Amino acid sequence: NAGVTQTPKFQVLKTGQSMTLQCAQDMNHNSMYWYRQDPGMGLRLIYYSASEGTTDKGEVPNGYNVSRLNKREFSLRLESAAPSQTSVYFCASSPDRISYEQYFGPGTRLTVT
Amino acid sequence: KNEVEQSPQNLTAQEGEFITINCSYSVGISALHWLQQHPGGGIVSLFMLSSGKKKHGRLIATINIQEKHSSLHITASHPRDSAVYICAAKNYGGSQGNLIFGKGTKLSVKP
């Protein structure tokens, strides 16, 4: 099992460009999450999907959109990238939102110039 | 004030030392998580606990619900334990199930 995979690992964008971060899990988990990690701050939840077909905003959703494509895949889209979105992005999954630990992907390091 | 506070922020130890990392939280929680972030960036879940104590190898996690405090202990520390240790509280309230993360404790174990 690969666990949680993310692509790409690194990305540099110019301000205003768009891109989609991909995440997939092969553990048959119901819940998936997108976080960002910035220096000096804890991980912050951007969006989550409690189950296939549902998505909800987290703590810092502005500037992002998500799609739960199917049970395996949860993508994060930046429509018009801004320098404030320079961060490391982590995808995670868990069997459900309440009872279980989360499994994290390797992260995507995004720089917006 | 952050809802999840960790101390210390940075910790340097000699190999073999007993290490304690503390986590205090101010929200109602259903569980408390301890995670390890390797120098390469990967994040691994170490423990999820809602009461008492859990042990895995040289790692021990404890939680005191009344005092809203948890500790992560590492016995006989080793340089490979060098990492950032993150505490996260699973919110019991309005956004049930969401994790609120501390800023992490950077541990460096010298040989």
Short mmCIF file of C-alpha atoms in Angstrom, two decimals:
data_model
loop_
_atom_site.label_atom_id
_atom_site.label_comp_id
_atom_site.label_asym_id
_atom_site.label_seq_id
_atom_site.Cartn_x
_atom_site.Cartn_y
_atom_site.Cartn_z
CA ASN A 1 0.00 0.00 0.00
CA ALA A 2 1.28 3.47 -0.88
CA GLY A 3 -0.80 5.16 1.85
CA VAL A 4 -1.39 8.83 1.00
CA THR A 5 0.31 10.18 -2.10
CA GLN A 6 0.56 13.79 -3.23
CA THR A 7 1.66 15.37 -6.48
CA PRO A 8 3.63 17.41 -7.22
CA LYS A 9 6.33 17.44 -4.52
CA PHE A 10 7.51 20.94 -5.45
CA GLN A 11 5.95 23.73 -7.48
CA VAL A 12 6.80 27.33 -8.28
CA LEU A 13 4.01 29.58 -9.55
CA LYS A 14 3.81 33.20 -10.57
CA THR A 15 1.17 35.39 -8.95
CA GLY A 16 -2.16 34.88 -10.69
CA GLN A 17 -1.42 31.43 -12.07
CA SER A 18 -3.64 28.50 -11.20
CA MET A 19 -2.82 24.95 -10.27
CA THR A 20 -4.29 21.82 -8.72
CA LEU A 21 -2.63 19.76 -6.01
CA GLN A 22 -3.53 16.11 -6.23
CA CYS A 23 -4.00 13.70 -3.35
CA ALA A 24 -4.92 10.03 -3.36
CA GLN A 25 -5.20 7.35 -0.66
CA ASP A 26 -5.44 3.60 -1.03
CA MET A 27 -6.62 2.75 2.50
CA ASN A 28 -10.36 2.97 1.76
CA HIS A 29 -10.67 5.90 4.16
CA ASN A 30 -13.85 7.94 4.24
CA SER A 31 -12.39 11.26 5.38
CA MET A 32 -9.74 13.39 3.72
CA TYR A 33 -8.14 16.73 4.61
CA TRP A 34 -5.97 19.49 3.20
CA TYR A 35 -3.65 21.42 5.54
CA ARG A 36 -1.08 24.13 5.09
CA GLN A 37 2.03 24.50 7.24
CA ASP A 38 3.77 27.84 7.59
CA PRO A 39 6.92 28.68 9.60
CA GLY A 40 6.15 29.47 13.24
CA MET A 41 2.56 28.27 12.94
CA GLY A 42 0.85 24.98 13.51
CA LEU A 43 -0.78 23.06 10.71
CA ARG A 44 -4.02 24.73 9.67
CA LEU A 45 -7.00 23.03 8.06
CA ILE A 46 -7.99 24.42 4.66
CA TYR A 47 -10.81 22.08 3.64
CA TYR A 48 -11.96 18.62 4.54
CA SER A 49 -14.20 15.94 3.14
CA ALA A 50 -15.94 13.87 5.79
CA SER A 51 -17.08 11.34 3.21
CA GLU A 52 -17.30 10.89 -0.53
CA GLY A 53 -19.56 13.56 -2.00
CA THR A 54 -19.16 16.11 0.82
CA THR A 55 -16.69 18.92 1.39
CA ASP A 56 -16.51 21.58 4.10
CA LYS A 57 -14.44 24.63 4.87
CA GLY A 58 -11.77 24.52 7.52
CA GLU A 59 -9.95 27.32 9.27
CA VAL A 60 -8.33 28.99 6.23
CA PRO A 61 -10.39 28.25 3.07
CA ASN A 62 -10.09 31.60 1.27
CA GLY A 63 -8.35 31.37 -2.10
CA TYR A 64 -8.83 27.61 -2.39
CA ASN A 65 -11.35 25.17 -3.81
CA VAL A 66 -11.52 21.41 -3.42
CA SER A 67 -13.01 18.44 -5.20
CA ARG A 68 -13.64 15.00 -3.75
CA LEU A 69 -13.41 13.21 -7.08
CA ASN A 70 -14.17 9.78 -5.64
CA LYS A 71 -13.43 7.94 -2.41
CA ARG A 72 -9.69 7.79 -3.20
CA GLU A 73 -8.97 11.28 -4.49
CA PHE A 74 -9.24 14.77 -3.00
CA SER A 75 -7.77 17.68 -4.94
CA LEU A 76 -6.98 21.25 -3.89
CA ARG A 77 -7.13 24.05 -6.45
CA LEU A 78 -5.62 27.50 -6.34
CA GLU A 79 -7.49 29.57 -8.93
CA SER A 80 -5.29 32.69 -8.77
CA ALA A 81 -2.17 32.09 -6.70
CA ALA A 82 -0.92 34.79 -4.34
CA PRO A 83 2.43 35.05 -2.50
CA SER A 84 0.52 34.52 0.77
CA GLN A 85 -0.20 30.98 -0.44
CA THR A 86 3.48 30.08 -0.37
CA SER A 87 3.47 27.17 2.04
CA VAL A 88 3.87 23.45 2.46
CA TYR A 89 0.61 21.64 1.79
CA PHE A 90 -0.26 18.32 3.38
CA CYS A 91 -3.07 15.98 2.49
CA ALA A 92 -4.28 13.51 5.11
CA SER A 93 -6.92 10.81 5.42
CA SER A 94 -8.61 8.86 8.20
CA PRO A 95 -11.24 6.08 8.39
CA ASP A 96 -13.66 8.68 9.79
CA ARG A 97 -13.42 12.17 11.28
CA ILE A 98 -14.16 11.32 14.86
CA SER A 99 -12.54 8.16 16.10
CA TYR A 100 -9.30 7.59 14.27
CA GLU A 101 -5.86 9.02 13.74
CA GLN A 102 -4.97 10.73 10.48
CA TYR A 103 -2.42 9.52 7.94
CA PHE A 104 -0.42 12.20 6.16
CA GLY A 105 0.99 12.48 2.67
CA PRO A 106 4.59 13.61 2.05
CA GLY A 107 3.65 17.23 1.38
CA THR A 108 3.89 19.68 -1.52
CA ARG A 109 6.19 22.67 -1.21
CA LEU A 110 4.61 25.56 -3.13
CA THR A 111 6.29 28.89 -3.80
CA VAL A 112 4.36 31.77 -5.35
CA THR A 113 6.51 34.60 -6.68
CA LYS B 1 -3.72 32.80 23.25
CA ASN B 2 -3.40 29.66 21.13
CA GLU B 3 -5.85 26.89 21.92
CA VAL B 4 -3.03 24.32 21.92
CA GLU B 5 0.27 25.32 23.49
CA GLN B 6 3.44 23.25 23.49
CA SER B 7 6.59 23.60 25.55
CA PRO B 8 9.42 23.84 25.09
CA GLN B 9 9.65 25.19 21.53
CA ASN B 10 13.17 23.82 21.14
CA LEU B 11 14.92 21.08 23.07
CA THR B 12 18.47 19.79 22.83
CA ALA B 13 19.40 16.60 24.65
CA GLN B 14 22.30 14.22 24.91
CA GLU B 15 21.84 10.67 23.74
CA GLY B 16 20.38 8.53 26.49
CA GLU B 17 18.54 11.34 28.28
CA PHE B 18 14.88 11.14 29.32
CA ILE B 19 12.86 13.72 27.42
CA THR B 20 9.50 15.32 28.20
CA ILE B 21 7.47 17.50 25.87
CA ASN B 22 4.37 19.20 27.22
CA CYS B 23 1.05 20.13 25.64
CA SER B 24 -1.73 22.22 27.17
CA TYR B 25 -5.08 22.89 25.54
CA SER B 26 -8.00 25.15 26.29
CA VAL B 27 -10.74 23.57 24.15
CA GLY B 28 -13.03 20.65 24.89
CA ILE B 29 -11.53 17.64 23.21
CA SER B 30 -12.52 14.12 22.30
CA ALA B 31 -8.92 12.99 21.80
CA LEU B 32 -5.36 14.25 21.83
CA HIS B 33 -2.86 13.33 19.12
CA TRP B 34 0.91 13.28 19.13
CA LEU B 35 2.64 13.39 15.75
CA GLN B 36 6.26 13.30 14.64
CA GLN B 37 7.54 15.36 11.71
CA HIS B 38 10.83 14.08 10.35
CA PRO B 39 13.58 16.43 9.14
CA GLY B 40 12.56 15.52 5.58
CA GLY B 41 9.06 16.84 6.28
CA GLY B 42 6.97 13.67 6.53
CA ILE B 43 4.39 13.52 9.35
CA VAL B 44 3.61 10.34 11.24
CA SER B 45 0.97 9.81 13.89
CA LEU B 46 2.47 8.46 17.12
CA PHE B 47 -0.46 8.30 19.52
CA MET B 48 -4.11 9.13 19.83
CA LEU B 49 -5.38 9.12 23.41
CA SER B 50 -8.41 10.32 25.31
CA SER B 51 -7.45 9.18 28.82
CA GLY B 52 -4.62 7.68 30.82
CA LYS B 53 -1.42 6.57 29.20
CA LYS B 54 -0.17 4.82 26.06
CA LYS B 55 3.25 3.30 25.41
CA HIS B 56 4.96 2.31 22.19
CA GLY B 57 8.56 1.24 22.46
CA ARG B 58 10.52 4.09 24.08
CA LEU B 59 7.65 6.56 23.67
CA ILE B 60 5.05 7.18 26.36
CA ALA B 61 2.12 9.59 26.12
CA THR B 62 -0.03 10.63 29.04
CA ILE B 63 -3.07 12.84 29.34
CA ASN B 64 -4.81 14.50 32.29
CA ILE B 65 -8.27 15.52 31.12
CA GLN B 66 -9.09 17.55 34.25
CA GLU B 67 -5.91 19.63 33.92
CA LYS B 68 -6.15 19.77 30.09
CA HIS B 69 -2.56 18.66 29.78
CA SER B 70 -0.67 15.95 27.95
CA SER B 71 2.97 14.91 27.96
CA LEU B 72 5.11 12.94 25.53
CA HIS B 73 8.09 11.17 27.08
CA ILE B 74 11.01 9.58 25.28
CA THR B 75 13.17 7.21 27.30
CA ALA B 76 16.80 6.50 26.39
CA SER B 77 16.77 9.13 23.63
CA HIS B 78 18.71 8.52 20.44
CA PRO B 79 19.83 10.85 17.62
CA ARG B 80 17.22 9.24 15.35
CA ASP B 81 14.55 10.72 17.66
CA SER B 82 15.54 14.17 16.38
CA ALA B 83 12.37 15.58 14.84
CA VAL B 84 9.57 18.05 15.44
CA TYR B 85 6.90 16.67 17.77
CA ILE B 86 3.42 18.07 17.31
CA CYS B 87 0.47 17.93 19.65
CA ALA B 88 -3.03 18.21 18.19
CA ALA B 89 -6.36 18.37 19.99
CA LYS B 90 -9.37 16.82 18.34
CA ASN B 91 -12.13 19.37 18.80
CA TYR B 92 -15.22 18.19 20.65
CA GLY B 93 -17.23 21.30 19.98
CA GLY B 94 -18.63 23.08 16.93
CA SER B 95 -16.23 21.72 14.35
CA GLN B 96 -16.28 18.24 15.80
CA GLY B 97 -13.52 16.04 14.57
CA ASN B 98 -11.22 18.82 13.36
CA LEU B 99 -7.69 18.88 14.73
CA ILE B 100 -6.20 22.00 16.33
CA PHE B 101 -2.41 21.82 16.15
CA GLY B 102 0.29 23.16 18.42
CA LYS B 103 3.30 24.84 16.82
CA GLY B 104 5.56 21.88 17.54
CA THR B 105 8.62 21.16 19.65
CA LYS B 106 11.89 20.78 17.76
CA LEU B 107 13.99 18.07 19.42
CA SER B 108 17.65 17.57 18.67
CA VAL B 109 19.43 14.62 20.29
CA LYS B 110 23.23 14.81 20.18
CA PRO B 111 25.38 11.66 20.16
#
